[in-house]
CSV table of C-alpha atoms in Angstrom, one decimal:
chain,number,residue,atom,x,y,z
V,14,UNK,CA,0.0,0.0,0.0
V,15,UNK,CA,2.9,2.6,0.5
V,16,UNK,CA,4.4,1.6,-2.4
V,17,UNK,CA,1.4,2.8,-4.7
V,18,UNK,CA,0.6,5.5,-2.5
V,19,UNK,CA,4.4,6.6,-3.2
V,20,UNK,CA,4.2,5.7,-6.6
V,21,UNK,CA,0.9,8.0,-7.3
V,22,UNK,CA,2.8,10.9,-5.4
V,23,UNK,CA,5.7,10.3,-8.2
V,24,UNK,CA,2.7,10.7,-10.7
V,25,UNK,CA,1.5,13.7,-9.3
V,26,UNK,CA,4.3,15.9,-8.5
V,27,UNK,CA,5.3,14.8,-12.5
V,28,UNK,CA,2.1,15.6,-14.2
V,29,UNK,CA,2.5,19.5,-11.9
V,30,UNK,CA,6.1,19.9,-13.3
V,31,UNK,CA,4.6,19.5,-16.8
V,32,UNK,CA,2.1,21.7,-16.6
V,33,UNK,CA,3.0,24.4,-14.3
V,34,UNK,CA,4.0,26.4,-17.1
V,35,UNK,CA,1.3,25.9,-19.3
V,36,UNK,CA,-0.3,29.3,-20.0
V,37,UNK,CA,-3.4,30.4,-22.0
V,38,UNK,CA,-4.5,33.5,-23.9
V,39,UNK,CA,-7.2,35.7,-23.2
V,40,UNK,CA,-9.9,33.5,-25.6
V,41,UNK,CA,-8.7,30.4,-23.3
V,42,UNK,CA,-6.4,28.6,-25.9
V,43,UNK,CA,-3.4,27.6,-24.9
V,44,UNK,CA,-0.1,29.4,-25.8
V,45,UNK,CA,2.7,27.6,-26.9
V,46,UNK,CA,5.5,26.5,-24.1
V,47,UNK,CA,9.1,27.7,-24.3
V,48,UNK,CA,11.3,25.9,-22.2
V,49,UNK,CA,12.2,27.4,-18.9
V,50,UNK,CA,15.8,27.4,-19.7
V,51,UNK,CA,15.1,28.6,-23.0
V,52,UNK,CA,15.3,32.8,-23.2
V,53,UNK,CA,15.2,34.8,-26.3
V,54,UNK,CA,17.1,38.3,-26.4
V,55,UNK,CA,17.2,41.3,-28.9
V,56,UNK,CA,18.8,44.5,-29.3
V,57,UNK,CA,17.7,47.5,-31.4
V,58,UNK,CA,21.0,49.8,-32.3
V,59,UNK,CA,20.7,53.4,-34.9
V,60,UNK,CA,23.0,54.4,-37.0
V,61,UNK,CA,22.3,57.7,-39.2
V,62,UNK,CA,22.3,57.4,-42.8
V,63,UNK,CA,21.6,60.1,-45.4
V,64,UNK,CA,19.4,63.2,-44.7
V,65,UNK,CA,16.0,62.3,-46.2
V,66,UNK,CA,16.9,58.8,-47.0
V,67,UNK,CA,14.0,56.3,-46.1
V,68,UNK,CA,15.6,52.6,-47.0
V,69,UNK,CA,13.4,50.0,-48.9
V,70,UNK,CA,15.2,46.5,-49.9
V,71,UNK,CA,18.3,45.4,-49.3
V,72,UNK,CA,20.3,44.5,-52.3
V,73,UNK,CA,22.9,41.4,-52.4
V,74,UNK,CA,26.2,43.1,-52.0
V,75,UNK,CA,24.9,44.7,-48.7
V,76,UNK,CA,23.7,48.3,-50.2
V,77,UNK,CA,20.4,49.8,-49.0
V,78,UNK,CA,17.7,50.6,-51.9
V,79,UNK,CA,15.5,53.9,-50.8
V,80,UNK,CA,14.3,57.2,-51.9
V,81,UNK,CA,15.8,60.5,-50.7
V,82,UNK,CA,13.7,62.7,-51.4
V,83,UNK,CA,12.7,62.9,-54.5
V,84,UNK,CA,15.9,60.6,-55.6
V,85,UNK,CA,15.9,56.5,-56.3
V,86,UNK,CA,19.2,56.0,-54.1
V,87,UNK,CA,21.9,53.1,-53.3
V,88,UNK,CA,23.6,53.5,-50.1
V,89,UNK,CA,25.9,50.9,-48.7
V,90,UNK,CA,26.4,50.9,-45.0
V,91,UNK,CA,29.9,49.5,-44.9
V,92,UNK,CA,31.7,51.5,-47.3
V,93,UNK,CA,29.3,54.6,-47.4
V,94,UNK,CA,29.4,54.9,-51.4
V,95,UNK,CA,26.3,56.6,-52.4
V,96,UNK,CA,24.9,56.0,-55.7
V,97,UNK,CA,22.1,58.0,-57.2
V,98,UNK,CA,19.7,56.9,-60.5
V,99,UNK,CA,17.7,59.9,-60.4
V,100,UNK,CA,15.1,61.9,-59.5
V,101,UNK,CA,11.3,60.0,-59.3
V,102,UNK,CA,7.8,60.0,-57.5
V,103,UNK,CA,8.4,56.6,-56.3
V,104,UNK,CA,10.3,53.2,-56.8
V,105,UNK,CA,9.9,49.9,-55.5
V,106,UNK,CA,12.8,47.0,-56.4
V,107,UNK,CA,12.1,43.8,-57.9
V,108,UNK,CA,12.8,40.4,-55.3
V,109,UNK,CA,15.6,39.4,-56.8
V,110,UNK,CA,16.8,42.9,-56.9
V,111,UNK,CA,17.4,43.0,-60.8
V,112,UNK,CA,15.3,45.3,-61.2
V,113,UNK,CA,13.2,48.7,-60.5
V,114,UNK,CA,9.6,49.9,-61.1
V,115,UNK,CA,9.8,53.7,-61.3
V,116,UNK,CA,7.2,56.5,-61.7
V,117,UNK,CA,8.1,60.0,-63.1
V,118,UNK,CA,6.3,62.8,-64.6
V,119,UNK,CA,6.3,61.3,-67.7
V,120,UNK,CA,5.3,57.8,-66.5
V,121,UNK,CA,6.0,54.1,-65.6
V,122,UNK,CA,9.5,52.4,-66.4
V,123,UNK,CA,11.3,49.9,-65.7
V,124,UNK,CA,15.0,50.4,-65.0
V,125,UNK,CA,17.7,47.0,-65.3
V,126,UNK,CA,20.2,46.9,-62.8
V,127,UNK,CA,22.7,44.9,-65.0
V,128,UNK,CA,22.3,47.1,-68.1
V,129,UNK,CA,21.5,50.0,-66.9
V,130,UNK,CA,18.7,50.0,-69.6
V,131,UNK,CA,14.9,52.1,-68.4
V,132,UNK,CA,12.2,50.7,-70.3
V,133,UNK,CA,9.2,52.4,-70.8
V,134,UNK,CA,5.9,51.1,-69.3
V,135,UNK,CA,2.6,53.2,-68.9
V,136,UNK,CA,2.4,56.6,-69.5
V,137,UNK,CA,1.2,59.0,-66.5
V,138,UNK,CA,-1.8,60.6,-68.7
V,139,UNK,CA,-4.7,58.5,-67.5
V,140,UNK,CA,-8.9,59.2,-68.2
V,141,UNK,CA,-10.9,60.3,-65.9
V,142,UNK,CA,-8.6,62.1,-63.5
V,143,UNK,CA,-7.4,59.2,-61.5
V,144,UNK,CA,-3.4,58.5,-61.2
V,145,UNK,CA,-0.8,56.4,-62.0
V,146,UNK,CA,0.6,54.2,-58.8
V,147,UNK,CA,3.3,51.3,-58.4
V,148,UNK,CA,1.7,48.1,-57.3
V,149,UNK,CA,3.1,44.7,-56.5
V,150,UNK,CA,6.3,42.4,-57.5
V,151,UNK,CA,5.5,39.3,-58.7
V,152,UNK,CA,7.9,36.3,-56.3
V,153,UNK,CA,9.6,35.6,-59.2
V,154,UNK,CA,10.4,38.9,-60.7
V,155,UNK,CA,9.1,38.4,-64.1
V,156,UNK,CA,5.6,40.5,-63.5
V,157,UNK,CA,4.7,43.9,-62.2
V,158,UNK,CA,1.1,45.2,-61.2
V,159,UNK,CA,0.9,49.0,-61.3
V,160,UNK,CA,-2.6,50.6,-61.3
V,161,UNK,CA,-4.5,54.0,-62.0
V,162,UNK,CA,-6.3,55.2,-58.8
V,163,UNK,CA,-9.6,56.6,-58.7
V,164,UNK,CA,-11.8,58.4,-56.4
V,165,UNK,CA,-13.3,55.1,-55.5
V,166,UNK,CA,-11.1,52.1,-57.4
V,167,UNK,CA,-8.5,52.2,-59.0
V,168,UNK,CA,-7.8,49.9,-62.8
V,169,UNK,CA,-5.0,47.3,-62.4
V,170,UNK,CA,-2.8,46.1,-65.2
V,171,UNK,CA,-0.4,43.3,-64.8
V,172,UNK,CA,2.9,44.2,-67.0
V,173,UNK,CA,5.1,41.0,-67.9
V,174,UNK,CA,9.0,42.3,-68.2
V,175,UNK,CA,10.3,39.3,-70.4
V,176,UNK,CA,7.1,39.8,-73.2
V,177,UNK,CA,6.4,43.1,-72.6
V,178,UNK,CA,2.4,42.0,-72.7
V,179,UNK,CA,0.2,44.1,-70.4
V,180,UNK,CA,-3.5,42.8,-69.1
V,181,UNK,CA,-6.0,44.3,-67.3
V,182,UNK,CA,-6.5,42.5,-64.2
V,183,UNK,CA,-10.7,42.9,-63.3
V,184,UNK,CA,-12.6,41.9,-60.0
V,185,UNK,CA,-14.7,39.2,-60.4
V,186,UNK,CA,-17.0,38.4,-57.5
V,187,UNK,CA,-16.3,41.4,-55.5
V,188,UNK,CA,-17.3,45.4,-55.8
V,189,UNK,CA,-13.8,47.1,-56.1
V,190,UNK,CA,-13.9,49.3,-53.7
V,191,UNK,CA,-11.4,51.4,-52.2
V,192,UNK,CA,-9.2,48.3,-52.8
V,193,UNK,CA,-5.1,47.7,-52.3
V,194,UNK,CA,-3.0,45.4,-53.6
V,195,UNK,CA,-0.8,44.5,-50.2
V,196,UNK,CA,1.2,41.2,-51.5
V,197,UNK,CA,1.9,39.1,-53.9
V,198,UNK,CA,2.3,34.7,-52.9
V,199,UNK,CA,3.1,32.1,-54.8
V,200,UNK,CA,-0.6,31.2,-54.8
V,201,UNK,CA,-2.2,34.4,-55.3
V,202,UNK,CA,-2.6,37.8,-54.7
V,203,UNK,CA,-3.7,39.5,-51.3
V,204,UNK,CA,-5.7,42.8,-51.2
V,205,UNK,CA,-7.2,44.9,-48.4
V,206,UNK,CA,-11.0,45.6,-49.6
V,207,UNK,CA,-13.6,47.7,-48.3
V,208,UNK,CA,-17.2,47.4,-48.0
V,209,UNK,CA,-19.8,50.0,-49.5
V,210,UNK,CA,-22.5,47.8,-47.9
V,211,UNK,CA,-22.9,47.3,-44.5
V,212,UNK,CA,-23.2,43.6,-43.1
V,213,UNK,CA,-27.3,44.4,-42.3
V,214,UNK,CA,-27.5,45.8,-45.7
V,215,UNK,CA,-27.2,49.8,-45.6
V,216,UNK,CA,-25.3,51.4,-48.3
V,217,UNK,CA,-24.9,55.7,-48.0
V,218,UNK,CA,-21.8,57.6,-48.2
V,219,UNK,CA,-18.8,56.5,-45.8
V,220,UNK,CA,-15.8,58.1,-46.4
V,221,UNK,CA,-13.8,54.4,-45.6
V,222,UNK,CA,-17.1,52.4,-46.3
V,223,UNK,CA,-18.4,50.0,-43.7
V,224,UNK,CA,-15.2,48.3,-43.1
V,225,UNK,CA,-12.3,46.6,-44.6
V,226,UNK,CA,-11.1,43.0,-44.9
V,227,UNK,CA,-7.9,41.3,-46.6
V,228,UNK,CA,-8.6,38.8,-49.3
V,229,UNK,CA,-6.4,36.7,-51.3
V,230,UNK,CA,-7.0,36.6,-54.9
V,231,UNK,CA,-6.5,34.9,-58.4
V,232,UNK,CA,-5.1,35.3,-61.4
V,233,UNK,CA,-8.3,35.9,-62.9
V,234,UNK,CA,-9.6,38.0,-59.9
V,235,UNK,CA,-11.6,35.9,-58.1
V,236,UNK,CA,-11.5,36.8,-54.4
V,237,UNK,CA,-11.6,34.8,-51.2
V,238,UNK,CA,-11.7,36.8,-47.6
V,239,UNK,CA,-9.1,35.9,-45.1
V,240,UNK,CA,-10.8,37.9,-42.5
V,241,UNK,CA,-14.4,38.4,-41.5
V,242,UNK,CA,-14.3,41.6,-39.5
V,243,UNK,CA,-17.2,43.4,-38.4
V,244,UNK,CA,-19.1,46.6,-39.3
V,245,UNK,CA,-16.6,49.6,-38.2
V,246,UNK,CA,-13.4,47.6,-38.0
V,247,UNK,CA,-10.5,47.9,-40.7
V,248,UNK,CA,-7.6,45.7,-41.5
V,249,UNK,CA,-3.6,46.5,-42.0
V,250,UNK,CA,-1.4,44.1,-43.5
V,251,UNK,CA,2.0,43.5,-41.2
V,252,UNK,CA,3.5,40.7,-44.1
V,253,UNK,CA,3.1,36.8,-44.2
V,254,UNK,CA,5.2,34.3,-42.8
V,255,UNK,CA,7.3,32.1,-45.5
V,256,UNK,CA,5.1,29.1,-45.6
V,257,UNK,CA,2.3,31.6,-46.6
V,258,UNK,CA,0.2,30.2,-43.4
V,259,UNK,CA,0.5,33.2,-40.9
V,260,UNK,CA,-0.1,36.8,-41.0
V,261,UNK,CA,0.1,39.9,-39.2
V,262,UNK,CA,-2.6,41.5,-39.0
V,263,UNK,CA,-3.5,45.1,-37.2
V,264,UNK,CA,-6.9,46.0,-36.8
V,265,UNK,CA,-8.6,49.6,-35.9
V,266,UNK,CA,-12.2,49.9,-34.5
V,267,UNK,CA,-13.5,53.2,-35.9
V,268,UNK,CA,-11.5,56.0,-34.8
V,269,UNK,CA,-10.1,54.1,-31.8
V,270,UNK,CA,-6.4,52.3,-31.2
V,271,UNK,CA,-5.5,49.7,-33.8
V,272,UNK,CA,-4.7,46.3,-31.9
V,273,UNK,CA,-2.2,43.4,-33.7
V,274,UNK,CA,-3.2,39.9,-34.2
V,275,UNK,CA,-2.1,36.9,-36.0
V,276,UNK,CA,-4.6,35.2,-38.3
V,277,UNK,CA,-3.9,31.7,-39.8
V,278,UNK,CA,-4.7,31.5,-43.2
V,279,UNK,CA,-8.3,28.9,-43.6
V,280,UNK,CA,-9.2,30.6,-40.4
V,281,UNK,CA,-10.7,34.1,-40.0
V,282,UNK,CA,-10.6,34.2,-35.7
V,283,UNK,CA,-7.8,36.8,-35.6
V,284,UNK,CA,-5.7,36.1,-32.5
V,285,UNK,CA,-4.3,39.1,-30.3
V,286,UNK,CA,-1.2,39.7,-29.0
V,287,UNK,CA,-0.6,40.7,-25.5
V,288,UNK,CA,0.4,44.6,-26.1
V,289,UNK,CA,-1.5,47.4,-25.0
V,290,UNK,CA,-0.7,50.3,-26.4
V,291,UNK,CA,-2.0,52.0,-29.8
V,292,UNK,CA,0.4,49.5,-32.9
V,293,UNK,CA,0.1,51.5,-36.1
V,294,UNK,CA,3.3,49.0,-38.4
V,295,UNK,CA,4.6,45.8,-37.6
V,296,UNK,CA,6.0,43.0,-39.7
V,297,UNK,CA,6.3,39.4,-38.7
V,298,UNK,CA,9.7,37.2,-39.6
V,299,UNK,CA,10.1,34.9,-42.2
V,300,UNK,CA,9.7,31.5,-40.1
V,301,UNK,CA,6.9,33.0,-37.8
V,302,UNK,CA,8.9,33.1,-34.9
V,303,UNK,CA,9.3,37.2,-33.7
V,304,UNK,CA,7.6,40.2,-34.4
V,305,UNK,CA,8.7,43.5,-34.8
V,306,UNK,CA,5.8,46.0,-33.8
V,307,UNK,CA,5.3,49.9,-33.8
V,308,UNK,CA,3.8,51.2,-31.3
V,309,UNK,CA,2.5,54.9,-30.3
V,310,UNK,CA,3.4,56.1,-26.9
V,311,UNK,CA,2.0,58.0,-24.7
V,312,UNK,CA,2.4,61.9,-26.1
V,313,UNK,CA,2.4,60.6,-29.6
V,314,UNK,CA,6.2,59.5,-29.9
V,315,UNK,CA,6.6,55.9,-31.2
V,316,UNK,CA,8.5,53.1,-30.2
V,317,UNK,CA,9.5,49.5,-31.8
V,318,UNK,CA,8.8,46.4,-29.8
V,319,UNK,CA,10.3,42.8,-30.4
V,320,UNK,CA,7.8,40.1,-29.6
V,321,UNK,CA,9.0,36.8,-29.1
V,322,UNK,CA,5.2,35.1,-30.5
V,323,UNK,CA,6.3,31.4,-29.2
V,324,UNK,CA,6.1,32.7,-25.4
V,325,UNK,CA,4.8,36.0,-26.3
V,326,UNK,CA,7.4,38.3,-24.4
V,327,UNK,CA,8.2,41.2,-25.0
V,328,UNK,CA,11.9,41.1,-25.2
V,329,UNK,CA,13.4,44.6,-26.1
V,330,UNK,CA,11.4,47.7,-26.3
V,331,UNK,CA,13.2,51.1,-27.8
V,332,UNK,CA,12.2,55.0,-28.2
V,333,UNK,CA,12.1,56.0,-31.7
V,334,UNK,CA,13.5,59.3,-32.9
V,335,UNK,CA,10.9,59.8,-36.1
V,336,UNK,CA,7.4,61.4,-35.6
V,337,UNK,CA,6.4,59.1,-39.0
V,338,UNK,CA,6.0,54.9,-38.5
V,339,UNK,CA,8.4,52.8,-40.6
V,340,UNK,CA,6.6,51.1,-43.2
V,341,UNK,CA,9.0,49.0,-44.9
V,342,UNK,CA,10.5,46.3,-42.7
V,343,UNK,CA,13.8,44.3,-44.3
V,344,UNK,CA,14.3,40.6,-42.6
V,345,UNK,CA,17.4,38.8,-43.4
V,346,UNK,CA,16.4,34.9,-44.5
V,347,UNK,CA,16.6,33.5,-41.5
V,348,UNK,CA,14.5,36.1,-39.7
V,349,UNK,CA,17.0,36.9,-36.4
V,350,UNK,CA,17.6,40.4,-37.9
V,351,UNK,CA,15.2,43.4,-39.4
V,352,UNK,CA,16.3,46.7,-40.6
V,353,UNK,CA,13.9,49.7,-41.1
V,354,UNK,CA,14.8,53.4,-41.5
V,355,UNK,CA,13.0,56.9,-40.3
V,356,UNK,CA,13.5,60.2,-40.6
V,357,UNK,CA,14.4,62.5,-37.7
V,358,UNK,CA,12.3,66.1,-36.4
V,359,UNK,CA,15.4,67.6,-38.6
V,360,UNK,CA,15.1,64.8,-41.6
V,361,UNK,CA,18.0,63.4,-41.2
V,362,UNK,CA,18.0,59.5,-42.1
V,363,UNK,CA,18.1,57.1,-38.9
V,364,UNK,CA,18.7,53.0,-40.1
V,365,UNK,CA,17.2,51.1,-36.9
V,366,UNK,CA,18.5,47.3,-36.9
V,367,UNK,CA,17.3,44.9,-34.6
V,368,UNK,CA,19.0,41.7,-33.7
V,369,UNK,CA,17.2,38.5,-31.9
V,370,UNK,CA,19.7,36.0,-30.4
V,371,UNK,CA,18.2,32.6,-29.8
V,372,UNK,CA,19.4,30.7,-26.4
């Protein structure tokens, strides 16, 4: 009899060590368990780069892709050679960094890295008074979306860089409204739509419509929503994880605080994160692992926090200098560092790095 009795204490003080740690989230599902020997770290170091210069894309040799200003610029952090292309409204660099979608006054062209060769694209004279906007990258490089925005839509055309073939790219079981294109997967493209109808069926003027939801989308624009938020509650995109199965998500109720979430994709329950304050950017690394979100302070200044999302800790909080949130977040490829640049009160160019070291 004391042998089981000692043998069922054994039990019992085993089955306590295993779950003493076990934690759940505010909807009562469990969060995943990090060991209790296992702590994450990160730092978040500045360093000033060029007055206006707001960095996009990294390119292979280590240079820094941006815009200062009004300038498509190359800045290399190491050596501190500065090369400029010239002077455009915007510019976005292609994922294997071969190439660059440009807007001028005159237009839309695309400018080869290698040759040094601008092609023309689209010209900037559009009907109806709506303009001429960059869009998305297709993964592989070989297609570009670019798009002519109107008061309430905008018309997408999908521009392939080997044929030179452009096609209008039309919505097929949705109203395009107030629509942006926000990614492009493997497996389709994702947009952030809004709703001219309410969910009970009104329909008068709303400046932002009823609400806003991302969707992923097909070739031939047939759309699928990846969130089912309700009346009064509007969507931000904060990037997908490498798999294409989770995304960051921040989502605003009316005129209130936005609050970020992750959202698997199948699923449409959006689950929060544990951070209080008001998150206006955030990005999510490549393996799903960290998080890198913006946050707005109290008095309006921001600051960056790195979330571990395994044991959701926060584990490094900084003071940004820039009155302006980042919105262009560079990972490396195994997603333990991020860059992101802002400007300063005086505009000069600040390059924030943040680097997570795993125990």
């Amino acid at each position: 009899m004391k042998k089981l009795l000692l043998a069922l204490m054994i039990t019992l003080l085993l089955i306590s060590g295993c779950t003493k740690n076990a934690q759940t989230n505010k909807d009562n599902s469990p969060k995943a368990e990090t060991p209790a020997n296992k702590v994450n770290t990160a730092e978040i170091t500045a360093i000033n780069t060029l007055k206006y210069f707001l960095p996009c894309a990294v390119l292979p040799d280590g240079s820094l892709y941006g815009m200062t200003g009004n300038n498509l610029t190359f800045w290399n952090p190491q050596t501190g050679s500065v090369k400029i292309k010239g002077s455009a409204w915007s510019g976005m660099l292609s994922p294997d960094a071969t190439k660059l979608a440009f807007i001028d006054e005159q237009g839309l062209y695309m400018y080869d890295l290698n040759t040094g060769k601008s092609t023309a694209v689209a010209p900037n004279s559009s009907p109806h008074g709506s303009s001429l906007a960059l869009g998305l990258w297709s993964p592989d490089s070989v297609e570009f979306m670019y798009m002519y925005v109107k008061e309430w839509s905008a018309d997408y055309v999908i521009y392939n860089n080997n044929t030179g073939e452009k096609n209008a790219y039309q919505f097929q079981n949705i109203p395009n409204f107030l629509s942006n294109p926000v990614d492009w997967l493997n497996n389709g493209l994702l947009f952030i739509v809004h709703a001219n109808k309410s969910k009970t069926g009104q329909q008068e003027y709303r400046e932002s419509g009823y609400r806003s939801d991302l969707m992923l989308a097909d070739q031939t624009g047939n759309f699928t929503p990846l969130t089912s938020l309700r009346d009064g509650q509007f969507v931000s995109y904060g990037g997908i994880t490498s798999d294409n199965r989770i995304i960051l998500v921040l989502v605003r109720e009316g005129n209130a605080r936005s609050s970020a979430g992750l959202l698997s994709v199948g699923n449409p329950k959006i689950e929060f994160l544990p951070v209080l304050e008001h998150t206006v950017a955030g990005s999510i690394c490549p393996d799903g692992r960290f998080a890198l979100l913006i946050t707005a302070a109290e008095g309006g200044r921001l600051n960056a926090q790195v979330l571990d999302l395994m044991s959701r800790t926060i584990m490094a909080k900084e003071d940004l200098t820039g009155n302006e949130p980042p919105r262009q977040f560079m990972w490396n490829k195994d997603g333990r560092s991020v860059s992101f640049g802002q400007l300063d009160d005086d505009s000069n160019g600040i390059l924030y790095t943040v680097q997570i070291d795993e125990q």
